[in-house]
PDB file of C-alpha atoms and ligand atoms in Angstrom:
ATOM      1  CA  MET A   1      54.389  51.148  85.566  1.00 89.00           C
ATOM      2  CA  THR A   2      56.164  47.804  85.184  1.00 95.00           C
ATOM      3  CA  ARG A   3      53.591  45.057  84.674  1.00 97.00           C
ATOM      4  CA  ALA A   4      53.904  42.028  86.981  1.00 97.00           C
ATOM      5  CA  PHE A   5      53.870  38.410  85.807  1.00 98.00           C
ATOM      6  CA  GLY A   6      55.017  35.209  87.438  1.00 98.00           C
ATOM      7  CA  ILE A   7      54.696  31.531  88.131  1.00 98.00           C
ATOM      8  CA  ILE A   8      53.197  29.806  91.192  1.00 98.00           C
ATOM      9  CA  GLY A   9      53.943  26.215  92.226  1.00 96.00           C
ATOM     10  CA  TRP A  10      55.105  24.148  95.199  1.00 95.00           C
ATOM     11  CA  PRO A  11      57.808  23.148  95.421  1.00 91.00           C
ATOM     12  CA  LEU A  12      58.782  25.379  92.544  1.00 91.00           C
ATOM     13  CA  GLY A  13      62.375  24.172  92.253  1.00 83.00           C
ATOM     14  CA  HIS A  14      64.236  25.402  89.229  1.00 84.00           C
ATOM     15  CA  THR A  15      62.009  26.760  86.472  1.00 91.00           C
ATOM     16  CA  MET A  16      63.031  28.117  83.082  1.00 94.00           C
ATOM     17  CA  SER A  17      59.856  30.193  82.748  1.00 96.00           C
ATOM     18  CA  PRO A  18      61.334  33.427  84.189  1.00 97.00           C
ATOM     19  CA  ALA A  19      64.282  33.283  81.789  1.00 96.00           C
ATOM     20  CA  LEU A  20      61.968  32.670  78.831  1.00 98.00           C
ATOM     21  CA  HIS A  21      59.419  35.397  79.528  1.00 98.00           C
ATOM     22  CA  ASN A  22      61.884  38.038  80.709  1.00 98.00           C
ATOM     23  CA  TRP A  23      63.855  37.465  77.525  1.00 98.00           C
ATOM     24  CA  GLY A  24      60.659  37.957  75.511  1.00 98.00           C
ATOM     25  CA  PHE A  25      59.761  41.174  77.360  1.00 98.00           C
ATOM     26  CA  ALA A  26      63.264  42.568  76.810  1.00 98.00           C
ATOM     27  CA  GLU A  27      63.380  41.557  73.164  1.00 97.00           C
ATOM     28  CA  LEU A  28      60.093  43.346  72.435  1.00 98.00           C
ATOM     29  CA  GLY A  29      60.895  46.319  74.684  1.00 98.00           C
ATOM     30  CA  LEU A  30      57.930  45.680  77.014  1.00 98.00           C
ATOM     31  CA  ASP A  31      57.932  47.173  80.509  1.00 98.00           C
ATOM     32  CA  ALA A  32      57.175  43.944  82.381  1.00 98.00           C
ATOM     33  CA  ARG A  33      58.816  41.572  84.822  1.00 98.00           C
ATOM     34  CA  TYR A  34      58.223  37.834  85.387  1.00 98.00           C
ATOM     35  CA  GLU A  35      59.087  36.295  88.763  1.00 97.00           C
ATOM     36  CA  ALA A  36      59.059  32.880  90.448  1.00 97.00           C
ATOM     37  CA  TRP A  37      56.652  32.732  93.403  1.00 97.00           C
ATOM     38  CA  PRO A  38      56.868  29.479  95.408  1.00 97.00           C
ATOM     39  CA  LEU A  39      53.395  29.133  96.945  1.00 98.00           C
ATOM     40  CA  ARG A  40      52.151  26.562  99.463  1.00 97.00           C
ATOM     41  CA  PRO A  41      48.667  25.137  98.778  1.00 97.00           C
ATOM     42  CA  ASP A  42      47.281  26.761 101.965  1.00 98.00           C
ATOM     43  CA  ASP A  43      48.363  30.183 100.748  1.00 98.00           C
ATOM     44  CA  LEU A  44      46.527  30.002  97.425  1.00 98.00           C
ATOM     45  CA  PRO A  45      43.310  31.840  98.488  1.00 98.00           C
ATOM     46  CA  ALA A  46      45.240  34.839  99.860  1.00 97.00           C
ATOM     47  CA  PHE A  47      47.440  34.911  96.774  1.00 98.00           C
ATOM     48  CA  MET A  48      44.427  34.870  94.460  1.00 97.00           C
ATOM     49  CA  ALA A  49      43.030  37.914  96.289  1.00 96.00           C
ATOM     50  CA  ARG A  50      46.361  39.636  95.653  1.00 95.00           C
ATOM     51  CA  VAL A  51      46.189  38.785  91.951  1.00 96.00           C
ATOM     52  CA  ARG A  52      43.074  40.954  91.693  1.00 95.00           C
ATOM     53  CA  GLU A  53      44.193  43.767  94.015  1.00 93.00           C
ATOM     54  CA  THR A  54      47.818  44.299  92.999  1.00 91.00           C
ATOM     55  CA  PRO A  55      46.999  43.505  90.121  1.00 89.00           C
ATOM     56  CA  ILE A  56      49.116  40.742  88.673  1.00 96.00           C
ATOM     57  CA  HIS A  57      48.768  40.858  84.900  1.00 97.00           C
ATOM     58  CA  GLY A  58      49.379  37.223  84.110  1.00 98.00           C
ATOM     59  CA  LEU A  59      50.303  34.028  85.844  1.00 98.00           C
ATOM     60  CA  SER A  60      51.725  30.615  84.991  1.00 98.00           C
ATOM     61  CA  VAL A  61      50.326  27.917  87.240  1.00 97.00           C
ATOM     62  CA  THR A  62      52.048  24.649  87.931  1.00 94.00           C
ATOM     63  CA  ILE A  63      51.817  21.661  90.250  1.00 90.00           C
ATOM     64  CA  PRO A  64      49.954  21.441  92.660  1.00 93.00           C
ATOM     65  CA  HIS A  65      47.749  24.446  91.819  1.00 96.00           C
ATOM     66  CA  LYS A  66      46.541  23.653  88.292  1.00 94.00           C
ATOM     67  CA  ARG A  67      43.156  22.387  89.422  1.00 92.00           C
ATOM     68  CA  ALA A  68      42.870  24.225  92.755  1.00 96.00           C
ATOM     69  CA  VAL A  69      43.079  27.622  91.055  1.00 97.00           C
ATOM     70  CA  MET A  70      39.934  27.068  88.979  1.00 97.00           C
ATOM     71  CA  PRO A  71      37.281  28.200  91.540  1.00 98.00           C
ATOM     72  CA  PHE A  72      39.011  31.599  91.802  1.00 98.00           C
ATOM     73  CA  LEU A  73      38.505  32.506  88.143  1.00 98.00           C
ATOM     74  CA  ASP A  74      35.756  34.402  86.293  1.00 98.00           C
ATOM     75  CA  ARG A  75      36.017  32.380  83.091  1.00 98.00           C
ATOM     76  CA  ILE A  76      37.642  29.083  82.086  1.00 98.00           C
ATOM     77  CA  SER A  77      38.184  28.032  78.464  1.00 97.00           C
ATOM     78  CA  ASP A  78      36.450  24.910  77.133  1.00 94.00           C
ATOM     79  CA  ARG A  79      39.832  23.320  76.609  1.00 92.00           C
ATOM     80  CA  ALA A  80      40.986  23.876  80.203  1.00 95.00           C
ATOM     81  CA  GLN A  81      37.591  22.695  81.403  1.00 94.00           C
ATOM     82  CA  ALA A  82      37.895  19.472  79.377  1.00 90.00           C
ATOM     83  CA  ILE A  83      41.354  18.749  80.777  1.00 91.00           C
ATOM     84  CA  GLY A  84      40.353  19.809  84.274  1.00 92.00           C
ATOM     85  CA  ALA A  85      43.461  21.961  84.695  1.00 93.00           C
ATOM     86  CA  VAL A  86      44.543  25.565  84.139  1.00 97.00           C
ATOM     87  CA  ASN A  87      48.188  26.516  83.556  1.00 97.00           C
ATOM     88  CA  THR A  88      47.700  30.152  82.503  1.00 98.00           C
ATOM     89  CA  LEU A  89      45.811  33.101  83.991  1.00 98.00           C
ATOM     90  CA  TYR A  90      45.224  36.253  81.992  1.00 98.00           C
ATOM     91  CA  TRP A  91      42.854  39.215  81.981  1.00 97.00           C
ATOM     92  CA  ASP A  92      40.202  39.851  79.341  1.00 96.00           C
ATOM     93  CA  ASN A  93      38.002  42.956  79.734  1.00 96.00           C
ATOM     94  CA  GLY A  94      38.344  42.928  83.495  1.00 95.00           C
ATOM     95  CA  LEU A  95      37.653  39.197  83.777  1.00 97.00           C
ATOM     96  CA  LEU A  96      40.264  36.871  85.240  1.00 98.00           C
ATOM     97  CA  CYS A  97      40.466  33.991  82.757  1.00 98.00           C
ATOM     98  CA  GLY A  98      41.968  30.500  82.877  1.00 98.00           C
ATOM     99  CA  GLU A  99      43.480  28.701  79.895  1.00 98.00           C
ATOM    100  CA  ASN A 100      45.522  25.555  79.371  1.00 97.00           C
ATOM    101  CA  THR A 101      48.396  26.149  76.946  1.00 97.00           C
ATOM    102  CA  ASP A 102      49.924  22.717  77.645  1.00 96.00           C
ATOM    103  CA  VAL A 103      47.688  21.343  74.883  1.00 95.00           C
ATOM    104  CA  VAL A 104      49.005  23.848  72.328  1.00 95.00           C
ATOM    105  CA  GLY A 105      52.501  23.110  73.639  1.00 96.00           C
ATOM    106  CA  VAL A 106      52.142  19.390  73.148  1.00 97.00           C
ATOM    107  CA  VAL A 107      50.779  19.528  69.597  1.00 96.00           C
ATOM    108  CA  ALA A 108      52.759  22.462  68.160  1.00 96.00           C
ATOM    109  CA  PRO A 109      55.903  20.383  67.427  1.00 96.00           C
ATOM    110  CA  LEU A 110      53.798  17.786  65.596  1.00 96.00           C
ATOM    111  CA  ARG A 111      52.324  20.172  63.057  1.00 90.00           C
ATOM    112  CA  THR A 112      55.353  20.042  60.775  1.00 88.00           C
ATOM    113  CA  LEU A 113      55.752  16.247  60.832  1.00 95.00           C
ATOM    114  CA  ASP A 114      55.661  14.588  57.434  1.00 94.00           C
ATOM    115  CA  PRO A 115      54.387  11.912  57.300  1.00 95.00           C
ATOM    116  CA  MET A 116      52.030  12.636  60.175  1.00 95.00           C
ATOM    117  CA  PRO A 117      51.564   9.612  62.447  1.00 96.00           C
ATOM    118  CA  ARG A 118      48.065   8.198  62.577  1.00 96.00           C
ATOM    119  CA  SER A 119      48.144   6.575  65.992  1.00 97.00           C
ATOM    120  CA  ALA A 120      49.530   7.751  69.316  1.00 98.00           C
ATOM    121  CA  LEU A 121      50.170   5.999  72.603  1.00 98.00           C
ATOM    122  CA  VAL A 122      50.433   8.235  75.664  1.00 98.00           C
ATOM    123  CA  LEU A 123      52.447   6.760  78.539  1.00 98.00           C
ATOM    124  CA  GLY A 124      51.362   7.966  81.981  1.00 97.00           C
ATOM    125  CA  ALA A 125      48.101   9.278  83.405  1.00 96.00           C
ATOM    126  CA  GLY A 126      48.926  12.558  85.192  1.00 90.00           C
ATOM    127  CA  GLY A 127      48.274  16.139  84.107  1.00 88.00           C
ATOM    128  CA  ALA A 128      50.752  16.084  81.227  1.00 92.00           C
ATOM    129  CA  ALA A 129      49.147  12.890  79.913  1.00 95.00           C
ATOM    130  CA  ARG A 130      45.724  14.567  79.932  1.00 95.00           C
ATOM    131  CA  ALA A 131      47.076  17.476  77.872  1.00 95.00           C
ATOM    132  CA  ALA A 132      48.743  15.062  75.435  1.00 97.00           C
ATOM    133  CA  VAL A 133      45.589  12.983  74.953  1.00 97.00           C
ATOM    134  CA  ALA A 134      43.462  16.104  74.419  1.00 96.00           C
ATOM    135  CA  GLY A 135      45.998  17.548  71.953  1.00 96.00           C
ATOM    136  CA  PHE A 136      46.450  14.384  69.909  1.00 97.00           C
ATOM    137  CA  LEU A 137      42.673  13.946  69.666  1.00 96.00           C
ATOM    138  CA  GLU A 138      42.413  17.544  68.406  1.00 93.00           C
ATOM    139  CA  LEU A 139      44.946  16.611  65.718  1.00 94.00           C
ATOM    140  CA  GLY A 140      42.739  13.713  64.665  1.00 96.00           C
ATOM    141  CA  LEU A 141      45.069  10.917  65.792  1.00 97.00           C
ATOM    142  CA  GLU A 142      43.863   7.568  67.046  1.00 97.00           C
ATOM    143  CA  VAL A 143      44.871   7.768  70.710  1.00 98.00           C
ATOM    144  CA  ALA A 144      45.410   5.174  73.440  1.00 98.00           C
ATOM    145  CA  VAL A 145      46.744   5.430  76.982  1.00 98.00           C
ATOM    146  CA  SER A 146      48.952   3.144  79.031  1.00 98.00           C
ATOM    147  CA  ASN A 147      49.838   3.607  82.695  1.00 98.00           C
ATOM    148  CA  ARG A 148      51.782   1.584  85.260  1.00 98.00           C
ATOM    149  CA  THR A 149      48.770   1.729  87.581  1.00 98.00           C
ATOM    150  CA  ARG A 150      46.002   0.409  85.379  1.00 98.00           C
ATOM    151  CA  ALA A 151      43.082   1.961  87.314  1.00 98.00           C
ATOM    152  CA  LYS A 152      44.462   5.483  86.881  1.00 97.00           C
ATOM    153  CA  GLY A 153      45.037   4.872  83.165  1.00 98.00           C
ATOM    154  CA  GLU A 154      41.499   3.591  82.787  1.00 98.00           C
ATOM    155  CA  SER A 155      40.051   6.607  84.515  1.00 97.00           C
ATOM    156  CA  LEU A 156      41.858   8.996  82.135  1.00 96.00           C
ATOM    157  CA  ALA A 157      40.936   6.815  79.142  1.00 98.00           C
ATOM    158  CA  ALA A 158      37.276   6.887  80.149  1.00 97.00           C
ATOM    159  CA  ASP A 159      37.278  10.693  80.467  1.00 95.00           C
ATOM    160  CA  PHE A 160      38.418  11.023  76.850  1.00 96.00           C
ATOM    161  CA  ALA A 161      36.685   7.884  75.499  1.00 98.00           C
ATOM    162  CA  VAL A 162      39.944   6.279  74.316  1.00 98.00           C
ATOM    163  CA  PRO A 163      41.289   2.751  74.958  1.00 98.00           C
ATOM    164  CA  CYS A 164      43.593   1.885  77.855  1.00 98.00           C
ATOM    165  CA  VAL A 165      46.407  -0.542  76.995  1.00 98.00           C
ATOM    166  CA  ASP A 166      47.872  -2.706  79.731  1.00 98.00           C
ATOM    167  CA  TRP A 167      51.347  -1.482  80.791  1.00 98.00           C
ATOM    168  CA  ASP A 168      52.817  -4.920  80.031  1.00 98.00           C
ATOM    169  CA  GLU A 169      51.409  -4.818  76.496  1.00 97.00           C
ATOM    170  CA  ARG A 170      52.301  -1.237  75.617  1.00 97.00           C
ATOM    171  CA  MET A 171      54.990  -2.205  73.091  1.00 96.00           C
ATOM    172  CA  ASP A 172      52.873  -4.640  71.120  1.00 92.00           C
ATOM    173  CA  ASN A 173      51.200  -2.392  68.582  1.00 87.00           C
ATOM    174  CA  GLY A 174      53.589  -0.631  66.132  1.00 92.00           C
ATOM    175  CA  TRP A 175      52.424   2.839  67.259  1.00 96.00           C
ATOM    176  CA  GLY A 176      53.021   5.824  64.982  1.00 97.00           C
ATOM    177  CA  LEU A 177      53.819   8.083  67.928  1.00 98.00           C
ATOM    178  CA  VAL A 178      54.732   7.254  71.510  1.00 98.00           C
ATOM    179  CA  CYS A 179      54.654  10.135  73.972  1.00 98.00           C
ATOM    180  CA  ASN A 180      56.257   9.679  77.375  1.00 98.00           C
ATOM    181  CA  THR A 181      54.746  11.751  80.184  1.00 96.00           C
ATOM    182  CA  THR A 182      56.193   9.632  83.026  1.00 96.00           C
ATOM    183  CA  PRO A 183      59.380  10.689  84.832  1.00 94.00           C
ATOM    184  CA  LEU A 184      61.296   7.671  83.459  1.00 96.00           C
ATOM    185  CA  GLY A 185      64.533   9.031  81.963  1.00 95.00           C
ATOM    186  CA  MET A 186      64.617  12.216  84.039  1.00 93.00           C
ATOM    187  CA  SER A 187      68.000  13.164  85.431  1.00 89.00           C
ATOM    188  CA  GLY A 188      68.679  11.658  88.874  1.00 90.00           C
ATOM    189  CA  ASP A 189      67.736   8.121  89.855  1.00 93.00           C
ATOM    190  CA  LEU A 190      65.545   7.571  86.803  1.00 94.00           C
ATOM    191  CA  ALA A 191      68.065   8.813  84.205  1.00 94.00           C
ATOM    192  CA  ASP A 192      69.034   5.343  82.979  1.00 95.00           C
ATOM    193  CA  ARG A 193      65.426   4.148  82.712  1.00 97.00           C
ATOM    194  CA  THR A 194      63.277   4.229  79.603  1.00 97.00           C
ATOM    195  CA  PRO A 195      59.535   3.757  79.198  1.00 98.00           C
ATOM    196  CA  PHE A 196      59.571   2.186  75.722  1.00 98.00           C
ATOM    197  CA  ASP A 197      61.800   0.344  73.241  1.00 97.00           C
ATOM    198  CA  PRO A 198      61.770   2.546  70.095  1.00 96.00           C
ATOM    199  CA  ALA A 199      62.549  -0.454  67.886  1.00 94.00           C
ATOM    200  CA  ARG A 200      58.915  -1.379  68.596  1.00 95.00           C
ATOM    201  CA  LEU A 201      57.590   1.838  67.015  1.00 95.00           C
ATOM    202  CA  GLY A 202      56.177   1.666  63.505  1.00 88.00           C
ATOM    203  CA  PRO A 203      58.754   2.256  60.681  1.00 86.00           C
ATOM    204  CA  ASP A 204      57.852   5.979  60.387  1.00 91.00           C
ATOM    205  CA  GLY A 205      57.446   6.150  64.144  1.00 96.00           C
ATOM    206  CA  VAL A 206      58.055   9.200  66.292  1.00 98.00           C
ATOM    207  CA  ALA A 207      59.439   9.140  69.844  1.00 98.00           C
ATOM    208  CA  TYR A 208      58.210  12.128  71.854  1.00 98.00           C
ATOM    209  CA  ASP A 209      59.446  12.772  75.372  1.00 97.00           C
ATOM    210  CA  ILE A 210      57.840  15.383  77.618  1.00 95.00           C
ATOM    211  CA  VAL A 211      60.922  15.156  79.861  1.00 92.00           C
ATOM    212  CA  TYR A 212      63.334  17.984  78.968  1.00 90.00           C
ATOM    213  CA  ASN A 213      66.036  17.467  81.562  1.00 89.00           C
ATOM    214  CA  PRO A 214      68.124  15.840  80.184  1.00 92.00           C
ATOM    215  CA  LEU A 215      67.379  17.110  76.698  1.00 93.00           C
ATOM    216  CA  LYS A 216      68.194  13.735  75.206  1.00 95.00           C
ATOM    217  CA  THR A 217      66.679  11.044  77.413  1.00 96.00           C
ATOM    218  CA  ARG A 218      67.595   7.400  76.935  1.00 97.00           C
ATOM    219  CA  PHE A 219      64.252   6.949  75.120  1.00 98.00           C
ATOM    220  CA  LEU A 220      65.167   9.648  72.571  1.00 98.00           C
ATOM    221  CA  ALA A 221      68.792   8.509  72.214  1.00 98.00           C
ATOM    222  CA  GLU A 222      67.698   4.937  71.481  1.00 97.00           C
ATOM    223  CA  ALA A 223      65.021   6.161  69.067  1.00 97.00           C
ATOM    224  CA  GLU A 224      67.596   8.183  67.183  1.00 96.00           C
ATOM    225  CA  ALA A 225      69.920   5.168  67.045  1.00 96.00           C
ATOM    226  CA  ALA A 226      67.018   3.095  65.694  1.00 95.00           C
ATOM    227  CA  GLY A 227      66.475   5.657  62.900  1.00 95.00           C
ATOM    228  CA  ARG A 228      63.195   6.999  64.306  1.00 96.00           C
ATOM    229  CA  ARG A 229      62.158  10.649  64.456  1.00 97.00           C
ATOM    230  CA  THR A 230      62.344  12.313  67.871  1.00 97.00           C
ATOM    231  CA  ILE A 231      60.818  15.327  69.623  1.00 97.00           C
ATOM    232  CA  SER A 232      62.258  16.586  72.898  1.00 96.00           C
ATOM    233  CA  GLY A 233      60.291  17.943  75.840  1.00 95.00           C
ATOM    234  CA  LEU A 234      61.945  21.296  75.258  1.00 96.00           C
ATOM    235  CA  GLU A 235      59.553  21.837  72.331  1.00 97.00           C
ATOM    236  CA  MET A 236      56.481  21.382  74.496  1.00 96.00           C
ATOM    237  CA  PHE A 237      57.877  23.664  77.193  1.00 96.00           C
ATOM    238  CA  LEU A 238      58.768  26.291  74.593  1.00 98.00           C
ATOM    239  CA  HIS A 239      55.396  26.249  72.842  1.00 98.00           C
ATOM    240  CA  GLN A 240      53.268  26.324  75.994  1.00 97.00           C
ATOM    241  CA  GLY A 241      55.319  29.377  77.005  1.00 98.00           C
ATOM    242  CA  LEU A 242      54.979  31.094  73.615  1.00 98.00           C
ATOM    243  CA  ALA A 243      51.216  30.640  73.835  1.00 98.00           C
ATOM    244  CA  GLN A 244      51.146  32.179  77.335  1.00 98.00           C
ATOM    245  CA  PHE A 245      53.203  35.130  76.183  1.00 98.00           C
ATOM    246  CA  ARG A 246      50.759  35.743  73.315  1.00 98.00           C
ATOM    247  CA  LEU A 247      47.762  35.697  75.670  1.00 98.00           C
ATOM    248  CA  TRP A 248      49.446  38.222  77.972  1.00 98.00           C
ATOM    249  CA  THR A 249      50.950  40.637  75.475  1.00 98.00           C
ATOM    250  CA  GLY A 250      49.202  40.035  72.159  1.00 97.00           C
ATOM    251  CA  ARG A 251      52.714  39.731  70.724  1.00 97.00           C
ATOM    252  CA  ASP A 252      54.859  36.829  69.534  1.00 98.00           C
ATOM    253  CA  MET A 253      58.292  36.323  70.969  1.00 97.00           C
ATOM    254  CA  ASP A 254      60.900  35.169  68.476  1.00 97.00           C
ATOM    255  CA  GLU A 255      60.626  31.369  68.450  1.00 97.00           C
ATOM    256  CA  ASP A 256      64.149  30.571  67.268  1.00 97.00           C
ATOM    257  CA  GLY A 257      65.719  33.023  69.700  1.00 98.00           C
ATOM    258  CA  ALA A 258      63.707  31.577  72.572  1.00 98.00           C
ATOM    259  CA  ARG A 259      64.709  28.033  71.599  1.00 97.00           C
ATOM    260  CA  THR A 260      68.382  29.025  71.515  1.00 97.00           C
ATOM    261  CA  LEU A 261      68.029  30.559  74.974  1.00 97.00           C
ATOM    262  CA  LEU A 262      66.463  27.390  76.418  1.00 96.00           C
ATOM    263  CA  LEU A 263      68.972  25.098  74.712  1.00 95.00           C
ATOM    264  CA  ALA A 264      71.802  27.115  76.251  1.00 94.00           C
ATOM    265  CA  ALA A 265      70.143  26.953  79.683  1.00 92.00           C
ATOM    266  CA  LEU A 266      69.858  23.163  79.463  1.00 88.00           C
ATOM    267  CA  ALA A 267      73.234  22.441  77.869  1.00 83.00           C
TER     268      ALA A 267
HETATM  269  P1  ATR B 301      52.242  15.025  85.810  1.00 56.89           P
HETATM  270  O1  ATR B 301      51.030  15.743  86.340  1.00 56.89           O
HETATM  271  O2  ATR B 301      53.463  15.880  85.704  1.00 56.89           O
HETATM  272  O3  ATR B 301      51.960  14.309  84.535  1.00 56.89           O
HETATM  273  P2  ATR B 301      51.918  12.909  87.799  1.00 56.89           P
HETATM  274  O4  ATR B 301      50.497  13.266  88.021  1.00 56.89           O
HETATM  275  O5  ATR B 301      52.778  12.686  88.995  1.00 56.89           O
HETATM  276  O6  ATR B 301      52.702  13.975  86.925  1.00 56.89           O
HETATM  277  O7  ATR B 301      51.972  11.614  86.876  1.00 56.89           O
HETATM  278  C1  ATR B 301      53.113  10.884  86.700  1.00 56.89           C
HETATM  279  C2  ATR B 301      52.805   9.657  85.854  1.00 56.89           C
HETATM  280  O8  ATR B 301      54.035   8.948  85.701  1.00 56.89           O
HETATM  281  C3  ATR B 301      51.833   8.708  86.520  1.00 56.89           C
HETATM  282  O9  ATR B 301      50.980   8.200  85.524  1.00 56.89           O
HETATM  283  C4  ATR B 301      52.727   7.603  87.096  1.00 56.89           C
HETATM  284  O10 ATR B 301      52.168   6.316  87.085  1.00 56.89           O
HETATM  285  P3  ATR B 301      51.309   5.733  88.339  1.00 56.89           P
HETATM  286  O11 ATR B 301      49.909   6.198  88.103  1.00 56.89           O
HETATM  287  O12 ATR B 301      51.483   4.265  88.234  1.00 56.89           O
HETATM  288  O13 ATR B 301      51.949   6.306  89.576  1.00 56.89           O
HETATM  289  C5  ATR B 301      53.858   7.599  86.108  1.00 56.89           C
HETATM  290  N1  ATR B 301      55.091   7.095  86.722  1.00 56.89           N
HETATM  291  C6  ATR B 301      55.791   7.656  87.730  1.00 56.89           C
HETATM  292  N2  ATR B 301      56.882   6.913  88.020  1.00 56.89           N
HETATM  293  C7  ATR B 301      56.864   5.848  87.174  1.00 56.89           C
HETATM  294  C8  ATR B 301      57.720   4.704  86.976  1.00 56.89           C
HETATM  295  N3  ATR B 301      58.826   4.515  87.725  1.00 56.89           N
HETATM  296  N4  ATR B 301      57.381   3.830  86.003  1.00 56.89           N
HETATM  297  C9  ATR B 301      56.268   4.009  85.258  1.00 56.89           C
HETATM  298  N5  ATR B 301      55.424   5.056  85.403  1.00 56.89           N
HETATM  299  C10 ATR B 301      55.712   5.972  86.341  1.00 56.89           C
END
C-alpha cells in the first residue's frame, strides 16, 4: 500500500516540500506519496487523531502548528524540546515522535566553511531564529541575537543564555556570520529591504539568509559584491528536508539532484 506523508500549516500557501519529497520517493523507487494539507488551528486535534488511525507515516509541520502539535506526541527529542517547536513527525516502534530538523538544516551548510566563523549574530526572534541560535551554539560559535522588538529578542536570548544586541547597534561588531531570519528582503513589499550592511561583516565574514524567495536577496547580493561569502536560504530548506526524509525512510535522497530540482523551481 502507498505510504502517506504530507505537510500541515495555515495558511500553507506555496510549499516546495511536496516536490522535494515526491522526487525523493520516485528516485529511490519507494511506494509513497507526499501531499500538502492546509489545516486550520481548530482542526488540529481531529487531524492528529487521523494521523494515528489512517495512519499517516510522516508529517512536516509548519506555522502555526509547530508548538501546538507537541501535546499530541508520544516522544519529543531533546533538541525539539529545547527549541520548543517540532517540524517533523515520524514513527518509531509504534510511538509517534517529534523532531526539529530546522536545526540540522541551519547548520548543515556551515560544516564545509573554511575558515569557520567564530561569532554569529542572529537577526530576528521567531521560530527560525530559535533554530539558528540552537544550531550555531551546537557548532561552538559565540552567538548573539538582535531583534527589532527588543523585549522579544531578550526573551529568546535569555532562553539560550546568549547576549541580546540592540537593533540599532547590530552592525557595530565585525561579526563572523550574520544570519537573517526576518522577512526583510523577501519578494513582495520587502524585496528591496535588507537587514544588514555586509561591508560591516568581518573580513572573512559570511552572510546567511534564511529567506529563499528570492534566491538572491539584496543582503546576499550586496555581500557578494563586497567580496563576502554567502549562503542562501535554499540550503537550509534543502537540508531540513533531507533530514526529514532520512527519518521517514532510513534512506538518503541524492543531495545534488534535490538541489537542482529546488533551484529550477525557484528560478
Ligand atoms: P518565524 O517563526 O518564521 O521566524 P516570526 O515568528 O514571525 O517568523 O518572526 C519574524 C521575525 O522577523 C520577528 O523577530 C520580527 O521582529 P519583531 O519581533 O520586531 O516583530 C522580525 N521582523 C518582521 N518584520 C520585520 C521588519 N520589517 N524589520 C525588522 N524585523 C522584522
